């Protein structure tokens, strides 16, 4: 009976830990807070059988009252020559964090499974009353987090941030943080088993300690009123153990604004400010204002642009003006390291290419990318489509799968809702029509609109051919009624026919909404030349772009395109020797940064398109 009670108490404690890691507790704007980076060299242990997590009865060590010394998260060292300890982090190899393990170690190139990370550090708080949070930009895919042998919690999802409070576990000397990161794909996962990109494993974004006052600013959202571009609206959320009903001051010095307002007993407050001096953020003038929030204990500053984004019939309007989205799709791969992108330098390189292309828009596919790229897009005036990783076919009727998808959506919106560059939240990509799928996605849309009523909603929808004429295409996906912008992928001339087929295609789109062609393209090996009808040549890709762009211009609702894709990227679905070699070759730029002929075709199109 005693063992049963202890087991139930342990399970309750674990459930409490997991509940505490929710979107409601996610710190935003860690970029401008007091932080200490834990990046750099971390020791690691590869654990395909998860010996460091389960005993031989397959019972998790971290659910036991007294975990075994061979539980890796305890970081136990032998105390005598007779002690049997079968691991040692400090004698093990190292990996760089942030970074994927696949491209750092050749033996881990195809590895999918569990890998343990360990980092030792010292830490002294700047004020003994302050709180400290362990913040991770992303780790793929399931992470179990421990500090000094104590479990912090679990995070599921490979592309969104998470944090745990560690105030009461920190010591001034000899702390150790351990992460169990497992990138195995699963049927119930989001995304699920089948994707067309590399399943990079590891701690792929920054790890930092974030120090805050005892009562701190958890979250805020500042934006123009969508119905009145002379009004700035804002909400704030304080957290702490003291009285959360406080006076908060918001400052926008350049606009001469200083406004005081009160939060309620739960720490929440809101404000509205009228101003006729606002200089609106746009692609030509990406104006950012320094916005600061001050409480009795804290001052937190961000750089925020003010703009409106809306639709009117079949137009997209930025600040009330018709907008053409001249874009490209992008996977999160580094043109510098050739692995998972994670740095500002990576973002500068790819966004610089988009500017060179004549673009003003990027579709971040098929998951949230790192925060560097959206913050830099703010600075450079590049519009952004962000996407939840609901990709192809997932378990539409599984409540846990839905909860996972919604949590990743919420974490994406929570992190980036103050970025002026982000104009579209995308719910999914190429998901087959069914009643369960439509309900799943419509629920996600409701969540997105509740969290953020200021942006557009879209998804890469399904399309169909007319039953009497296969050359006539329609959008009859039921999701078309729920989104603000109709988006779809089409590969005429690559997965169906040859590029000249595009001349016969007609698009009959009856909905009175703007259209974005979210993908089109063809594979080409950079440097491979030949006849324009020879697949894999640069000439074939160039020919397809010429024919496709002419076809798409006939769509009267066309408001934007994001061809597939800016740079060749790794995918295990692409094994063709001497052509693909584990790369999807639809990029306009090769993985070694060389432009293909189609790059210049698209550049000329964007120069002339108005």
XYZ file of C-alpha atoms in Angstrom:
610
model
C 0.000 0.000 0.000
C 2.863 2.351 0.902
C 4.568 1.656 -2.449
C 1.304 2.294 -4.293
C 0.815 5.615 -2.474
C 4.379 6.688 -3.215
C 3.874 5.757 -6.850
C 0.689 7.817 -7.081
C 2.381 10.802 -5.417
C 5.308 10.541 -7.818
C 2.964 10.371 -10.794
C 1.039 13.394 -9.483
C 4.289 15.336 -9.127
C 5.285 14.492 -12.687
C 1.872 15.507 -14.035
C 2.184 18.791 -12.148
C 5.599 19.380 -13.726
C 4.227 18.716 -17.187
C 1.248 20.997 -16.634
C 3.593 23.750 -15.489
C 5.248 23.691 -18.935
C 2.418 25.293 -20.857
C 2.232 28.138 -23.332
C 0.788 30.305 -20.561
C 4.195 30.171 -18.817
C 6.352 30.849 -21.885
C 8.574 33.910 -21.539
C 8.663 36.145 -24.586
C 11.385 38.546 -25.727
C 14.270 36.714 -24.094
C 16.427 38.607 -26.611
C 16.159 41.775 -24.497
C 16.156 40.270 -21.008
C 19.065 39.558 -18.675
C 20.352 36.233 -19.954
C 23.328 33.923 -19.685
C 23.970 31.701 -22.692
C 24.701 28.030 -22.066
C 25.670 27.495 -25.704
C 28.940 25.874 -26.660
C 30.404 22.449 -26.020
C 28.109 19.898 -24.355
C 29.004 16.302 -23.543
C 26.695 13.716 -25.035
C 25.815 10.031 -24.845
C 24.000 8.188 -27.642
C 21.324 5.948 -26.118
C 19.310 4.068 -28.783
C 17.971 1.546 -26.221
C 17.266 4.302 -23.657
C 19.229 2.486 -20.978
C 19.733 5.770 -19.185
C 16.000 6.364 -18.919
C 14.395 2.935 -18.311
C 15.343 0.019 -16.090
C 15.329 -3.499 -17.479
C 11.582 -3.731 -16.739
C 11.089 -0.684 -18.996
C 10.085 1.515 -16.074
C 11.242 5.156 -16.258
C 13.895 5.991 -13.695
C 12.510 9.515 -13.227
C 9.230 8.117 -11.925
C 10.956 6.230 -9.119
C 11.347 7.540 -5.585
C 15.051 6.708 -5.589
C 16.360 6.549 -9.152
C 19.190 4.190 -9.949
C 22.690 5.632 -10.089
C 22.673 4.438 -13.704
C 19.908 6.875 -14.557
C 21.839 9.282 -16.739
C 20.090 12.380 -15.423
C 21.610 11.782 -11.962
C 25.126 12.272 -13.397
C 26.407 9.893 -10.718
C 30.158 9.343 -10.245
C 31.674 6.235 -8.598
C 32.477 6.822 -4.958
C 34.577 3.696 -4.577
C 36.327 1.214 -6.904
C 33.514 -1.283 -6.402
C 30.745 1.037 -7.617
C 29.129 -0.053 -10.905
C 28.373 3.067 -12.956
C 28.083 2.369 -16.694
C 28.293 5.885 -18.121
C 30.353 9.033 -17.677
C 29.384 12.293 -19.335
C 32.689 13.966 -18.572
C 34.624 11.277 -20.420
C 32.237 11.328 -23.366
C 32.481 13.149 -26.690
C 31.065 16.651 -27.218
C 28.645 18.417 -29.560
C 28.132 22.104 -30.170
C 24.876 23.648 -28.953
C 22.963 25.009 -30.751
C 23.354 22.494 -33.532
C 21.963 19.273 -34.921
C 23.817 16.047 -34.243
C 23.401 14.753 -37.814
C 25.870 17.105 -39.474
C 28.295 17.361 -36.558
C 29.077 13.661 -36.331
C 29.184 11.443 -39.413
C 28.135 8.377 -37.419
C 24.941 10.232 -36.385
C 23.973 11.368 -39.888
C 20.922 9.091 -40.139
C 20.445 8.573 -36.397
C 16.918 8.782 -34.995
C 16.547 8.085 -31.317
C 17.636 9.291 -27.899
C 20.733 11.321 -27.207
C 21.611 12.785 -23.813
C 23.263 16.204 -23.411
C 25.055 17.507 -20.325
C 26.455 20.938 -19.485
C 28.087 22.063 -16.230
C 28.072 25.697 -15.138
C 28.293 28.102 -12.225
C 25.731 30.830 -11.657
C 25.271 33.721 -9.262
C 22.090 35.769 -9.370
C 22.404 39.545 -9.613
C 19.829 39.843 -6.817
C 19.016 37.140 -4.295
C 15.266 37.761 -4.733
C 15.351 37.269 -8.500
C 13.967 34.265 -10.341
C 15.785 32.234 -12.984
C 14.380 30.277 -15.917
C 16.053 27.722 -18.151
C 14.977 28.642 -21.696
C 15.451 26.483 -24.801
C 14.806 27.940 -28.268
C 14.036 24.479 -29.662
C 15.069 20.842 -29.378
C 13.841 18.134 -31.732
C 11.567 16.391 -30.870
C 10.745 15.256 -27.342
C 12.823 16.684 -24.529
C 13.068 15.565 -20.918
C 14.844 18.279 -18.908
C 16.754 17.884 -15.617
C 18.791 20.218 -13.436
C 21.103 18.934 -10.722
C 19.405 15.553 -10.898
C 15.842 16.904 -10.536
C 13.296 16.665 -13.338
C 12.047 19.980 -14.664
C 9.503 18.654 -17.138
C 8.874 17.514 -20.690
C 8.428 19.382 -23.936
C 7.065 17.925 -27.177
C 7.649 19.654 -30.495
C 10.830 20.319 -32.415
C 10.496 23.955 -33.487
C 9.100 26.044 -30.646
C 10.605 27.396 -27.416
C 10.032 26.223 -23.868
C 11.251 27.157 -20.405
C 11.249 25.934 -16.817
C 11.754 27.884 -13.631
C 14.937 26.708 -11.872
C 15.274 29.338 -9.139
C 15.194 26.905 -6.232
C 17.445 24.303 -7.857
C 20.383 26.519 -8.800
C 23.650 26.589 -6.876
C 26.472 29.080 -7.235
C 28.907 26.300 -8.160
C 28.812 22.998 -10.037
C 25.349 22.985 -11.567
C 24.652 20.471 -14.299
C 21.792 20.526 -16.767
C 20.907 17.340 -18.652
C 18.535 16.965 -21.570
C 17.247 13.726 -23.006
C 16.411 14.597 -26.617
C 14.560 12.033 -28.729
C 13.911 12.722 -32.419
C 12.168 9.446 -33.265
C 9.190 10.028 -35.566
C 5.812 8.723 -34.416
C 2.356 8.159 -35.893
C 0.706 10.386 -33.329
C 3.317 13.125 -33.717
C 3.080 16.588 -35.292
C 4.532 16.245 -37.867
C 3.914 12.537 -38.227
C 6.104 9.756 -39.670
C 6.234 10.971 -43.250
C 7.797 14.303 -44.227
C 9.960 15.646 -47.026
C 12.748 17.220 -44.978
C 15.592 16.013 -42.806
C 14.707 14.967 -39.284
C 17.532 16.847 -37.608
C 18.004 15.783 -33.998
C 19.361 17.731 -31.084
C 19.265 21.044 -29.274
C 18.989 23.143 -32.398
C 18.574 26.636 -30.932
C 20.021 28.709 -28.075
C 19.929 27.549 -24.469
C 19.993 30.333 -21.907
C 19.318 31.202 -18.296
C 16.880 34.104 -18.060
C 16.902 36.138 -14.845
C 13.839 38.153 -13.845
C 12.608 40.025 -10.778
C 10.386 38.168 -8.339
C 7.361 39.676 -10.119
C 8.121 39.847 -13.817
C 6.672 40.646 -17.217
C 5.784 37.296 -18.713
C 4.084 38.425 -21.877
C 2.758 41.383 -23.847
C 1.140 42.078 -27.206
C 1.338 45.532 -28.821
C -0.284 46.285 -32.161
C -2.413 48.688 -34.155
C -6.147 48.401 -33.794
C -7.132 46.594 -37.038
C -10.141 48.914 -37.394
C -8.351 52.161 -36.477
C -4.763 52.723 -37.565
C -4.437 55.747 -35.266
C -4.889 53.598 -32.154
C -2.188 51.451 -30.557
C -3.591 48.660 -28.398
C -1.720 46.507 -25.945
C -2.041 43.788 -23.352
C 0.409 42.702 -20.679
C 0.633 39.762 -18.298
C 2.640 39.856 -15.067
C 3.644 36.776 -13.093
C 4.929 36.442 -9.573
C 4.203 35.590 -5.997
C 3.490 39.130 -4.786
C 0.519 41.399 -5.465
C 0.043 41.334 -9.228
C -2.199 44.383 -9.249
C 0.427 46.962 -10.202
C 0.903 50.175 -12.098
C 2.641 49.650 -15.441
C 4.060 52.362 -17.682
C 4.354 51.923 -21.419
C 6.802 54.261 -23.200
C 7.159 54.928 -26.923
C 9.498 57.901 -26.656
C 9.721 58.636 -30.374
C 5.962 59.138 -30.477
C 5.941 61.130 -27.252
C 3.873 58.434 -25.559
C 4.022 57.585 -21.879
C 0.904 55.858 -20.575
C 0.230 54.399 -17.147
C -2.304 51.627 -16.583
C -3.130 49.055 -13.919
C -3.070 45.285 -14.010
C -5.735 43.286 -12.207
C -5.256 40.773 -9.421
C -4.248 38.113 -11.983
C -1.535 40.372 -13.416
C -3.337 41.205 -16.648
C -3.876 44.689 -18.010
C -4.583 46.468 -21.269
C -4.323 49.932 -22.787
C -5.234 52.022 -25.819
C -3.277 55.021 -27.095
C -4.300 57.446 -29.816
C -1.550 58.904 -31.998
C -1.560 60.752 -35.311
C 2.238 60.626 -35.628
C 2.650 56.904 -36.322
C 5.019 56.050 -39.152
C 3.759 52.736 -40.463
C 5.977 49.709 -40.957
C 6.122 48.545 -44.577
C 8.369 46.630 -46.940
C 9.781 49.914 -48.283
C 10.079 51.507 -44.828
C 10.435 48.900 -42.052
C 10.049 51.403 -39.240
C 10.476 49.996 -35.724
C 9.758 51.880 -32.514
C 11.379 51.242 -29.169
C 8.550 50.192 -26.865
C 9.251 49.786 -23.151
C 7.195 48.442 -20.260
C 8.125 49.444 -16.712
C 6.912 48.100 -13.382
C 8.228 48.701 -9.876
C 10.736 45.886 -10.427
C 11.450 45.631 -14.136
C 11.887 47.491 -17.415
C 11.573 45.458 -20.614
C 12.125 46.905 -24.089
C 11.309 45.647 -27.565
C 11.403 47.061 -31.096
C 7.962 46.895 -32.669
C 6.563 47.995 -36.003
C 3.001 49.212 -36.444
C 1.043 48.174 -39.525
C -2.277 46.713 -40.529
C -2.788 43.654 -42.702
C -6.189 42.807 -44.117
C -8.035 41.546 -47.177
C -10.646 43.205 -49.341
C -12.318 40.954 -51.882
C -9.380 39.395 -53.782
C -6.713 41.831 -52.581
C -4.293 41.710 -49.654
C -3.864 45.147 -48.091
C -0.836 46.328 -46.136
C -1.689 49.593 -44.378
C -4.737 49.799 -46.630
C -2.698 49.536 -49.835
C -2.848 46.646 -52.307
C 0.067 44.291 -51.840
C 1.682 41.708 -54.117
C 3.629 39.091 -52.211
C 6.798 38.458 -54.213
C 8.219 35.565 -52.288
C 9.905 32.236 -51.985
C 9.630 29.248 -49.644
C 12.452 28.338 -47.271
C 13.498 25.426 -45.091
C 15.529 26.038 -41.938
C 18.901 24.916 -43.248
C 22.084 26.896 -42.900
C 23.856 28.056 -46.065
C 26.966 28.341 -43.882
C 27.153 25.089 -41.868
C 24.841 22.991 -44.118
C 22.927 21.793 -41.034
C 19.932 23.193 -39.149
C 20.036 27.010 -39.327
C 20.204 28.724 -35.939
C 22.124 31.999 -36.212
C 21.603 35.594 -37.268
C 24.336 35.064 -39.886
C 22.244 32.268 -41.435
C 19.222 34.584 -41.545
C 21.222 37.446 -43.048
C 22.425 35.202 -45.862
C 19.045 33.825 -46.939
C 17.086 37.055 -46.487
C 19.809 38.829 -48.453
C 19.207 36.404 -51.315
C 15.486 37.157 -51.169
C 16.208 40.867 -51.429
C 18.513 40.179 -54.389
C 15.700 38.184 -55.976
C 13.461 41.242 -55.729
C 11.310 39.564 -53.118
C 9.391 41.089 -50.228
C 8.032 37.902 -48.659
C 9.172 34.516 -47.333
C 7.169 31.417 -46.517
C 8.872 29.698 -43.575
C 8.176 26.046 -44.313
C 6.860 23.774 -42.788
C 7.296 24.686 -39.129
C 8.286 27.742 -37.063
C 11.863 28.822 -37.814
C 14.255 30.397 -35.317
C 13.633 33.824 -33.817
C 16.632 35.418 -35.547
C 14.953 35.237 -38.929
C 11.672 36.882 -37.921
C 13.431 39.650 -36.007
C 15.719 40.294 -38.984
C 12.701 40.252 -41.311
C 11.277 43.043 -39.129
C 14.436 45.055 -39.706
C 14.683 44.352 -43.444
C 11.030 44.779 -44.380
C 10.376 41.203 -45.496
C 6.890 39.807 -44.917
C 6.602 36.377 -43.295
C 4.270 33.377 -43.496
C 4.729 31.146 -40.420
C 3.452 27.580 -40.403
C 2.374 25.031 -37.817
C 3.919 21.598 -38.639
C 0.574 19.934 -39.459
C 1.899 18.290 -42.589
C 0.310 15.821 -45.008
C -1.529 13.180 -42.977
C -1.673 13.074 -39.184
C -4.052 11.426 -36.719
C -7.032 13.734 -37.077
C -9.175 11.843 -34.549
C -6.514 11.578 -31.848
C -7.149 14.121 -29.026
C -3.487 13.994 -27.944
C -2.353 14.761 -31.485
C -4.673 17.747 -31.593
C -3.444 18.978 -28.200
C 0.134 18.711 -29.478
C -0.672 20.638 -32.669
C -2.510 23.345 -30.762
C 0.310 23.722 -28.257
C 2.885 24.167 -31.033
C 0.608 26.725 -32.700
C 0.218 28.594 -29.425
C 3.966 28.609 -28.775
C 4.622 29.950 -32.288
C 2.106 32.759 -31.875
C 3.264 33.523 -28.342
C 6.862 34.019 -29.481
C 6.238 36.041 -32.650
C 2.980 37.964 -32.225
C 4.853 41.267 -31.775
C 6.745 40.940 -35.066
C 5.366 43.314 -37.703
C 6.857 41.187 -40.496
C 4.653 38.191 -39.649
C 1.388 38.593 -41.554
C 0.079 35.023 -41.987
C -0.382 32.136 -39.565
C -0.651 28.944 -41.613
C -2.484 26.006 -40.091
C -1.254 23.158 -42.311
C 0.266 21.973 -45.569
C -1.306 19.633 -48.151
C -3.692 17.818 -45.825
C -6.229 15.478 -47.494
C -9.863 16.491 -47.145
C -12.020 14.702 -44.584
C -14.561 15.755 -41.972
C -12.128 14.967 -39.143
C -9.347 16.978 -40.766
C -11.618 19.973 -41.347
C -12.763 19.949 -37.729
C -9.153 19.622 -36.534
C -7.981 22.586 -38.615
C -11.033 24.723 -37.892
C -10.356 24.314 -34.168
C -6.774 25.448 -34.731
C -8.072 28.494 -36.593
C -10.323 29.377 -33.657
C -7.324 29.202 -31.324
C -5.214 31.375 -33.619
C -7.916 34.019 -34.012
C -8.511 34.128 -30.259
C -4.810 34.602 -29.530
C -4.222 37.045 -32.372
C -7.068 38.764 -34.234
C -4.667 41.030 -36.147
C -3.226 38.644 -38.749
C -4.411 36.607 -41.702
C -5.067 32.876 -41.576
C -4.199 30.484 -44.363
C -3.098 26.930 -45.170
C -1.842 25.118 -48.247
C -5.210 23.740 -49.384
C -6.217 20.914 -51.665
C -7.238 21.520 -55.287
C -9.154 19.421 -57.787
C -9.702 19.009 -61.536
C -13.005 19.538 -63.251
C -14.650 16.115 -63.808
C -15.344 16.999 -67.438
C -12.014 18.646 -68.239
C -8.837 17.822 -66.316
C -7.222 21.033 -67.528
C -9.672 23.131 -65.501
C -8.732 23.432 -61.832
C -10.880 24.376 -58.823
C -10.474 25.006 -55.113
C -13.304 23.091 -53.461
C -11.566 22.355 -50.176
C -14.050 23.161 -47.336
C -11.240 24.999 -45.557
C -11.506 27.671 -48.265
C -14.489 29.082 -46.386
C -12.530 29.440 -43.149
C -9.239 31.002 -44.237
C -8.596 34.628 -45.167
C -6.295 33.803 -48.060
C -6.634 30.879 -50.491
C -3.298 29.138 -50.851
C -2.390 25.967 -52.684
C 0.608 24.094 -54.060
C 0.761 23.019 -57.696
C 3.425 21.123 -59.641
C 2.175 21.095 -63.207
C 5.119 20.193 -65.397
C 6.979 18.298 -62.682
C 4.691 15.765 -60.988
C 2.224 15.945 -63.857
C 3.181 16.323 -67.515
C 5.919 18.577 -68.828
C 6.175 22.381 -68.552
C 4.273 23.028 -71.804
C 1.144 21.544 -70.154
C 0.845 24.815 -68.221
C -0.346 26.526 -71.404
C -3.541 24.425 -71.342
C -4.420 24.882 -67.671
C -7.216 27.186 -66.561
C -7.938 28.104 -62.952
C -11.596 28.683 -62.133
C -11.605 29.957 -58.563
C -15.059 31.079 -57.473
C -14.271 32.321 -53.970
C -13.907 36.090 -53.637
C -10.622 35.915 -51.760
C -6.990 36.631 -52.580
C -4.865 33.729 -53.833
C -1.291 32.817 -52.954
C 0.411 30.023 -54.855
C 2.254 28.605 -51.881
C 4.448 26.240 -53.937
C 5.502 25.387 -57.467
C 8.812 24.237 -58.858
C 11.047 21.650 -60.457
C 14.211 19.848 -59.476
C 17.545 20.795 -61.061
C 21.120 19.835 -60.247
C 23.154 23.014 -60.267
C 25.694 22.884 -63.076
C 23.857 20.184 -65.007
C 22.927 21.568 -68.423
C 21.071 20.186 -71.411
C 17.870 20.404 -73.413
C 14.973 22.237 -71.760
C 12.951 18.993 -71.843
C 15.642 17.013 -69.989
C 14.733 16.623 -66.335
C 17.222 17.638 -63.656
C 18.879 20.199 -65.919
C 18.902 23.870 -65.066
C 17.239 24.442 -68.435
C 14.234 22.254 -67.491
C 13.746 24.171 -64.244
C 14.114 27.476 -66.084
C 11.551 26.378 -68.717
C 9.082 25.329 -66.030
C 9.381 28.708 -64.316
C 8.745 30.558 -67.585
C 5.625 28.509 -68.369
C 4.296 28.422 -64.803
C 4.619 32.155 -64.234
C 2.743 32.826 -67.474
C -0.006 30.420 -66.365
C -0.344 31.897 -62.877
C -0.716 35.434 -64.160
C -4.062 34.388 -65.645
C -5.498 33.891 -62.138
C -7.364 37.134 -61.529
C -7.220 36.793 -57.712
C -3.448 36.229 -57.689
C -1.884 38.223 -54.833
C 1.312 36.331 -54.172
C 3.589 33.407 -54.885
C 6.233 31.550 -52.891
C 7.869 29.052 -55.292
C 9.494 25.918 -53.960
C 12.215 26.684 -52.871
C 15.072 29.161 -52.272
C 17.855 26.670 -51.461
C 18.295 22.929 -52.011
C 17.699 21.103 -48.736
C 18.306 17.663 -47.301
C 15.599 15.011 -47.514
C 15.865 11.214 -47.097
C 13.069 10.894 -49.667
C 15.530 11.997 -52.375
C 18.138 9.227 -52.911
C 18.817 9.459 -56.690
C 22.624 9.030 -57.028
C 24.656 11.816 -58.602
C 21.553 14.034 -58.859
C 19.767 14.241 -55.529
C 22.153 12.499 -53.105
C 19.758 13.115 -50.188
C 18.827 16.619 -51.372
C 15.572 17.985 -52.669
C 16.886 19.818 -55.760
C 14.025 22.265 -56.293
C 16.071 25.149 -54.927
C 16.916 28.201 -57.002
C 20.274 28.094 -55.211
C 22.359 24.990 -54.545
C 23.426 23.936 -51.069
C 26.859 25.405 -51.834
C 25.318 28.829 -52.598
C 25.426 28.738 -56.412
C 22.464 30.224 -58.263
C 20.618 28.276 -60.951
C 19.204 29.782 -64.150
C 15.635 29.899 -62.793
C 16.763 32.389 -60.135
C 17.168 35.031 -62.816
C 13.798 34.173 -64.412
C 12.020 34.794 -61.121
C 14.049 37.925 -60.464
C 12.965 39.396 -63.831
C 9.324 38.420 -63.156
C 9.344 40.227 -59.812
C 10.919 43.279 -61.401
C 8.043 43.512 -63.909
C 5.104 42.287 -61.784
C 2.785 45.005 -60.574
